[in-house]
Coordinates of C-alpha atoms in Angstrom, one line a residue:
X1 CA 47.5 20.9 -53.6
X2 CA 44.8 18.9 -52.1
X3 CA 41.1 17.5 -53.1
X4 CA 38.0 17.9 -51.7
X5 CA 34.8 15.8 -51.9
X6 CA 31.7 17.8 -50.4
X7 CA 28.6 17.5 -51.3
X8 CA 26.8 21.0 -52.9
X9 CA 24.8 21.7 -49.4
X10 CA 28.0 21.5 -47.7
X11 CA 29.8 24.0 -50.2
X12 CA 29.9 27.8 -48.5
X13 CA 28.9 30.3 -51.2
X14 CA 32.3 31.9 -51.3
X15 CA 33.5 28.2 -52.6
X16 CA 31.1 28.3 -55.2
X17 CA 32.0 32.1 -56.5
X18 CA 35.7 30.6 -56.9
X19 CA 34.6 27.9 -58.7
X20 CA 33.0 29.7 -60.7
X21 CA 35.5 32.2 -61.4
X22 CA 37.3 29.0 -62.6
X23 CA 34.3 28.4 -65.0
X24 CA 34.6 31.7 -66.2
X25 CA 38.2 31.1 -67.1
X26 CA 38.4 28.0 -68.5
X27 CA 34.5 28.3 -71.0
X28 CA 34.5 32.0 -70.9
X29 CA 31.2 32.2 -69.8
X30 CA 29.5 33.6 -66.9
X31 CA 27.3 32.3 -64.5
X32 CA 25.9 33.7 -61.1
X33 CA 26.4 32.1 -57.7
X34 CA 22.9 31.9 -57.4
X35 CA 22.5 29.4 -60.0
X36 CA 25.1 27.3 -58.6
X37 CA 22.6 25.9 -55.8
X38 CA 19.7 26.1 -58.6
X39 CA 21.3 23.8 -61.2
X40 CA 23.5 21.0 -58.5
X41 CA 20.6 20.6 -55.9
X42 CA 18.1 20.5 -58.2
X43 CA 18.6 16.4 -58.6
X44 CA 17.2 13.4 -57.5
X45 CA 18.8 13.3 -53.7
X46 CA 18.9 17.4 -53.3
X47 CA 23.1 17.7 -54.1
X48 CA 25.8 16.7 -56.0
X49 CA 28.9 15.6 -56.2
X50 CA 31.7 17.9 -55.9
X51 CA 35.3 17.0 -56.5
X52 CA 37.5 20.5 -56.0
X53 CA 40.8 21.0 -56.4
X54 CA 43.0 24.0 -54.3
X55 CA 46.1 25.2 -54.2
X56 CA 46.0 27.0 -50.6
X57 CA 42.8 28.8 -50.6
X58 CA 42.9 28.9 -54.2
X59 CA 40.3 26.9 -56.3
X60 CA 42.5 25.4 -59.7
X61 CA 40.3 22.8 -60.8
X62 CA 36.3 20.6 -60.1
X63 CA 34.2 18.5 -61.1
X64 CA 30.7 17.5 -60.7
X65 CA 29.1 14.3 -60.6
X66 CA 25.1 14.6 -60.4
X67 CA 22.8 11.9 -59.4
X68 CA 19.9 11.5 -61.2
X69 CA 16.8 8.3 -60.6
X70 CA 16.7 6.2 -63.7
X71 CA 14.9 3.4 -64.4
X72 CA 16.5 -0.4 -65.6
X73 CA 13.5 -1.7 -67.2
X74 CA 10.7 -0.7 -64.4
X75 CA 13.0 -1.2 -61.7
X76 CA 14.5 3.0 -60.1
X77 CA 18.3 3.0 -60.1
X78 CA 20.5 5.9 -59.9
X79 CA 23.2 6.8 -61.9
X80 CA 25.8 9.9 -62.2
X81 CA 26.4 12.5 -64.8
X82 CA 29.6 14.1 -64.9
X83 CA 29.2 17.7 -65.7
X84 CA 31.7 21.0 -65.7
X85 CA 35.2 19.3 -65.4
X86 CA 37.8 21.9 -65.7
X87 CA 41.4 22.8 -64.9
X88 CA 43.2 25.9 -64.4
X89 CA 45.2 26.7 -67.2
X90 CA 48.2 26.9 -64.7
X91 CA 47.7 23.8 -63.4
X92 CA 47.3 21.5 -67.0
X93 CA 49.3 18.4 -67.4
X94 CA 50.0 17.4 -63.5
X95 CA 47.5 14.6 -62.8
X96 CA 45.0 16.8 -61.8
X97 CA 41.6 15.7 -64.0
X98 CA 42.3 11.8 -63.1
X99 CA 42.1 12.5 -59.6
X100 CA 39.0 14.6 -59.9
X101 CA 37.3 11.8 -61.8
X102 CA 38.2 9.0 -59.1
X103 CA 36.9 11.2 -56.7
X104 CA 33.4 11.7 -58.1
X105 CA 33.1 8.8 -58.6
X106 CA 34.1 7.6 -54.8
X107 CA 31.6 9.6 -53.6
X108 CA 28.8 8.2 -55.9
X109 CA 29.9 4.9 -55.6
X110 CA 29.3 5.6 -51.4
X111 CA 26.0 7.1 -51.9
X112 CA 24.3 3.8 -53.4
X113 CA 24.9 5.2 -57.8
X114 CA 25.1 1.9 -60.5
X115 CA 26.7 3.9 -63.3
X116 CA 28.3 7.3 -64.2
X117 CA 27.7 8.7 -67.9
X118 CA 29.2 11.6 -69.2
X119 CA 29.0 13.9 -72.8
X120 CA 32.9 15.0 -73.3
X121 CA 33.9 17.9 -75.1
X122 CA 36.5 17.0 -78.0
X123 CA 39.4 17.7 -75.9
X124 CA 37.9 15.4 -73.1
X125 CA 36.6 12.9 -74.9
X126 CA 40.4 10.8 -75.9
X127 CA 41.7 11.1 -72.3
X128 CA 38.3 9.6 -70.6
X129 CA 38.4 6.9 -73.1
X130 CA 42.1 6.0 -73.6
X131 CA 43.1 7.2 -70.1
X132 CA 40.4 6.7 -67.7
X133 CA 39.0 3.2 -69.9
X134 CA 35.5 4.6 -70.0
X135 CA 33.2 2.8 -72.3
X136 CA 32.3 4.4 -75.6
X137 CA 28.5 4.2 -75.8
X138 CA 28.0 5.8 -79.0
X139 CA 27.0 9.8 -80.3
X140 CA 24.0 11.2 -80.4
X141 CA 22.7 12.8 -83.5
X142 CA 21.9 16.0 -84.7
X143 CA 18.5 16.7 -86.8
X144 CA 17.7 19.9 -88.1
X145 CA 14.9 22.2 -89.4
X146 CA 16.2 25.0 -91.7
X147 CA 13.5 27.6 -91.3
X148 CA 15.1 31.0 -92.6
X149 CA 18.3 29.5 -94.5
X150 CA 19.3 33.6 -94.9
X151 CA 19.6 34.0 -91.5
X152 CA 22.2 31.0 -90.5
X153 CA 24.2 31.8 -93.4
X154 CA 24.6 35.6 -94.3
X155 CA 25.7 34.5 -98.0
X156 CA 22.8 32.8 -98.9
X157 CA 20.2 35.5 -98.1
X158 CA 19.1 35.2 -101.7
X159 CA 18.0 31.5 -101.1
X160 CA 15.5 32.6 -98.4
X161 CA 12.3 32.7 -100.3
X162 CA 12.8 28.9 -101.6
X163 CA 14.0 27.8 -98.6
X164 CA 11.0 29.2 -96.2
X165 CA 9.3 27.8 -99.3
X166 CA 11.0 24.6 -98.6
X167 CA 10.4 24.2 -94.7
X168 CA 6.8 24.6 -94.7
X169 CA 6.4 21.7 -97.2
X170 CA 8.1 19.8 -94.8
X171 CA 6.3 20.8 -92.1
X172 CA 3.1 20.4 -94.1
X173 CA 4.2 16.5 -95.3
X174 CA 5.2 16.4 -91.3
X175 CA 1.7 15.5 -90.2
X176 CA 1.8 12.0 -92.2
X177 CA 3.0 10.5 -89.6
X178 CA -0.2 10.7 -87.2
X179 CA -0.7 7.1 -87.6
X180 CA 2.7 6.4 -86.5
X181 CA 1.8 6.4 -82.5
X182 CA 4.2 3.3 -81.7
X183 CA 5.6 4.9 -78.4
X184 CA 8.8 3.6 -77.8
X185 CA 10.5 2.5 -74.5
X186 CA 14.3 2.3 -73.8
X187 CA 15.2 -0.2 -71.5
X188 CA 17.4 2.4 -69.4
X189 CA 15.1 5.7 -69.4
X190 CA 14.3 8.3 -66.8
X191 CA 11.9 8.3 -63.7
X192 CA 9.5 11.1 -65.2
X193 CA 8.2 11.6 -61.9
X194 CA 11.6 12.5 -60.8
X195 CA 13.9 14.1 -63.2
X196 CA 11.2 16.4 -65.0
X197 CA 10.6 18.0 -61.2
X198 CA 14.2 18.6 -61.0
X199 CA 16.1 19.1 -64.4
X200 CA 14.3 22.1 -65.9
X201 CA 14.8 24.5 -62.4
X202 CA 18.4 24.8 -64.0
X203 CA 19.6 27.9 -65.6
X204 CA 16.9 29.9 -63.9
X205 CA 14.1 27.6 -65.0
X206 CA 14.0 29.2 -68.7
X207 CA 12.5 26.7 -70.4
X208 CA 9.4 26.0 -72.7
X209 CA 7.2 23.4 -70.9
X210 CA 4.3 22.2 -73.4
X211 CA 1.5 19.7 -72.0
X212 CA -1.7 18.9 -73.9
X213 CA -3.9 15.7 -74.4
X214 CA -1.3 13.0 -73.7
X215 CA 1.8 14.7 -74.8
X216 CA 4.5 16.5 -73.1
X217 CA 7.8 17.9 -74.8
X218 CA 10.5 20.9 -73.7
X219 CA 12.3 23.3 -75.7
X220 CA 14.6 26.4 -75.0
X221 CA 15.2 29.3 -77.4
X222 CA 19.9 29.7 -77.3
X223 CA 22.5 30.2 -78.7
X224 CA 24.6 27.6 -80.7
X225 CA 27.4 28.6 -82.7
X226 CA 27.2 32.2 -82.2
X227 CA 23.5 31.8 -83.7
X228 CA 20.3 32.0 -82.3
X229 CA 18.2 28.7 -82.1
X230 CA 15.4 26.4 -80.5
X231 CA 16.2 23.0 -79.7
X232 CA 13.7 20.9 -79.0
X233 CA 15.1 19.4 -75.9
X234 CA 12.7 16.2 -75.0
X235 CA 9.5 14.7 -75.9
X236 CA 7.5 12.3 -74.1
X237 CA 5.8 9.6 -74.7
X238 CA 8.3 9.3 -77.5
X239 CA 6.7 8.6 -80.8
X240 CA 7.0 9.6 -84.4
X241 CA 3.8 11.6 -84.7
X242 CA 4.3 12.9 -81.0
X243 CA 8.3 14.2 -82.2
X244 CA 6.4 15.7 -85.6
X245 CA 3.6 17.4 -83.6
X246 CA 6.1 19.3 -81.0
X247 CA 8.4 20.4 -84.1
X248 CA 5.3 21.5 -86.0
X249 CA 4.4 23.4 -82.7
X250 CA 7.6 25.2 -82.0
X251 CA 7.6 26.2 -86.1
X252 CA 4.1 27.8 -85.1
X253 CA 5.0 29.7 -81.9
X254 CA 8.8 30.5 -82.6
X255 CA 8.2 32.6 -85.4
X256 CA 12.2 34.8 -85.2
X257 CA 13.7 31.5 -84.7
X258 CA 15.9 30.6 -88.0
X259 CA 16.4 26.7 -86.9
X260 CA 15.2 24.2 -84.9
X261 CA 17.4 21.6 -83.5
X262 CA 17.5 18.3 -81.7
X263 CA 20.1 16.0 -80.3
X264 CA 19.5 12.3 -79.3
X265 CA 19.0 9.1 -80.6
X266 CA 16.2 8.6 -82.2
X267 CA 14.5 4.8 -83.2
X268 CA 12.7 6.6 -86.4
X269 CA 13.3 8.7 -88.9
X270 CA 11.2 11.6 -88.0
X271 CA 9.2 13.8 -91.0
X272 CA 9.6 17.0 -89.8
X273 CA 13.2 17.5 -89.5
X274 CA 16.7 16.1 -91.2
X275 CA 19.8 14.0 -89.7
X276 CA 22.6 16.3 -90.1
X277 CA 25.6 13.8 -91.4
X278 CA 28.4 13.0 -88.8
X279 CA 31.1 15.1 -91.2
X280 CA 29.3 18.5 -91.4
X281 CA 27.7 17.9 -87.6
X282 CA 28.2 21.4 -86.0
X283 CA 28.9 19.9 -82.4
X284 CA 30.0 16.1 -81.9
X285 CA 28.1 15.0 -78.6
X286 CA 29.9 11.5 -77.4
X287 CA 28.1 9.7 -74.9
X288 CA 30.4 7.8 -72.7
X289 CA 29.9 5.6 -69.0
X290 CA 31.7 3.9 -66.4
X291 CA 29.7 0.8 -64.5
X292 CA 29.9 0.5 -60.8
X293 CA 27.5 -1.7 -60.0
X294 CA 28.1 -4.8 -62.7
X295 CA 25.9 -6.8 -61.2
X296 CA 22.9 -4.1 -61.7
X297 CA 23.8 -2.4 -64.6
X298 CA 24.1 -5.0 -67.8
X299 CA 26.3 -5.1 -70.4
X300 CA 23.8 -4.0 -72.8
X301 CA 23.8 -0.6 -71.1
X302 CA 26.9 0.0 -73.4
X303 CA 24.9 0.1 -76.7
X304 CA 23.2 3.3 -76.9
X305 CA 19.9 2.5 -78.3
X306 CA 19.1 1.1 -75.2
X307 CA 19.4 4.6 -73.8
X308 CA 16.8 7.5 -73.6
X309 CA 19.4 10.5 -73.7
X310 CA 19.4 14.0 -75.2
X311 CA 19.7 17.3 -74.3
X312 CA 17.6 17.1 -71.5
X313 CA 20.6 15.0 -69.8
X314 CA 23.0 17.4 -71.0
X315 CA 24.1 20.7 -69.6
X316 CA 24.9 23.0 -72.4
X317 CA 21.3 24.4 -72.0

């Protein structure tokens, strides 16, 4: 067996078909070759980071670090996020993940990247932090907007009426918060002029892209759970009555849609949708990161509320 570090312009398209082959395997989902190139060049330096493991011409485990411009404060840094790990069933228990990981993050370490942050699945999630002595930065949350109740949960059809009724009193009630404008700044956030160019020419570019007067948010129609969904992916500038007005949008447009979702961490309590609690979350999303650059990257970027991340970092959608 033997690892390879390329870089995704230097990976030949019958590479990426096996690894994605592998992907198939391993998530049991599908993706086309084409989207390979779409999804790891579209970032801040045009590649990624590939770490990929083969046993003679046979592709039994990757991983993919992907650089992305960030900002400290005001001042641009970038920093990797560690995407699609995965191991050939096979090939489980023989060492093969850790030396994936130190590879990544060789090659990011070379090409001038402070930090490396990561969202592990459940499975992942003990072994990056026991094992690999990543730092725990904290979970995201999950906040919700119920709008047909009947059609998340078959059995309670006959609550539909009330809870329609429900929903658009919270949506109504939503627009209180207009005169909460206070837009609020992490101190490590994303270079808009960067990542927004980049991140949403993944998965074919199917995304919702709404720009008027001074705001700007994203949102994607999925599935989660074997449901269909929209989750409001980002919002920018970030403020209560701009996070109200995009939900109260998507309720407007997305008329089939049964819930609307978002994951991050938000510095409010918005009006328009409700914190689902940690025990009945549907998904846990840990955020986790490894500094290479300590005398850049602070200690304080281990807490996450100083971090702007949600599922626009994340590559489920």
């Amino acid at each position: 067996m033997e690892i390879l570090t390329k870089k995704t312009t230097d990976i030949m398209s019958e590479e990426a078909q096996g690894i994605y082959d592998l992907f198939e395997l391993v998530f049991k989902k599908k993706r086309n070759v084409a989207s390979f190139y779409d999804e790891y060049c579209n970032t801040s330096k045009g590649y990624s980071y590939h770490a990929i493991a083969k046993d003679g011409e046979k592709i039994i485990a990757h991983n993919v670090y992907v650089p992305f411009k960030y900002l400290k404060d005001n001042i641009p840094f970038y920093l990797a996020l560690s995407i699609d790990a995965m191991v050939h069933p096979d090939y489980r228990g023989k060492g093969l993940y850790g030396r994936l990981v130190e590879a990544c993050g060789a090659a990011a370490i070379r090409d001038g990247c402070k930090m490396r942050i990561g969202f592990p699945n459940e499975n992942s999630y003990p072994v990056q932090i026991r094992k690999f002595k990543f730092n725990d930065i904290g979970s995201l949350n999950t906040y919700c907007l119920p709008v047909n109740i009947g059609a998340i949960y078959k059995k309670l059809r006959i609550l539909t009426p009330i809870g329609k009724l429900f929903t658009k009193i919270i949506i109504g009630f939503s627009v209180l918060s207009k005169w909460s404008k206070q837009e609020y700044l992490y101190k490590y956030r994303k270079d808009r002029s960067d990542f927004d160019t980049h991140r949403y020419k993944w998965f074919d570019g199917d995304y919702e892209i709404v720009e008027y007067e001074s705001i700007k948010f994203v949102y994607k129609n999925s599935d989660f759970k074997g449901q269909q969904a929209t989750f409001l992916m980002d919002v920018f500038p970030l403020s209560k009555k701009n996070f109200d007005e995009a939900c109260r949008y998507i309720y407007r447009h997305e008329k089939t849609t049964p819930i609307i979702l978002y994951v991050g961490n938000l510095p409010f309590f918005p009006l328009s949708m409700m914190r689902i609690p940690k025990f009945i979350e549907p998904k846990h999303f840990h955020f986790v990161g490894k500094i290479f650059d300590k005398e850049f990257i602070d200690e304080d970027s281990l807490k996450i509320n100083n971090w702007e991340v949600n599922l626009s970092n994340y590559d489920l959608l």
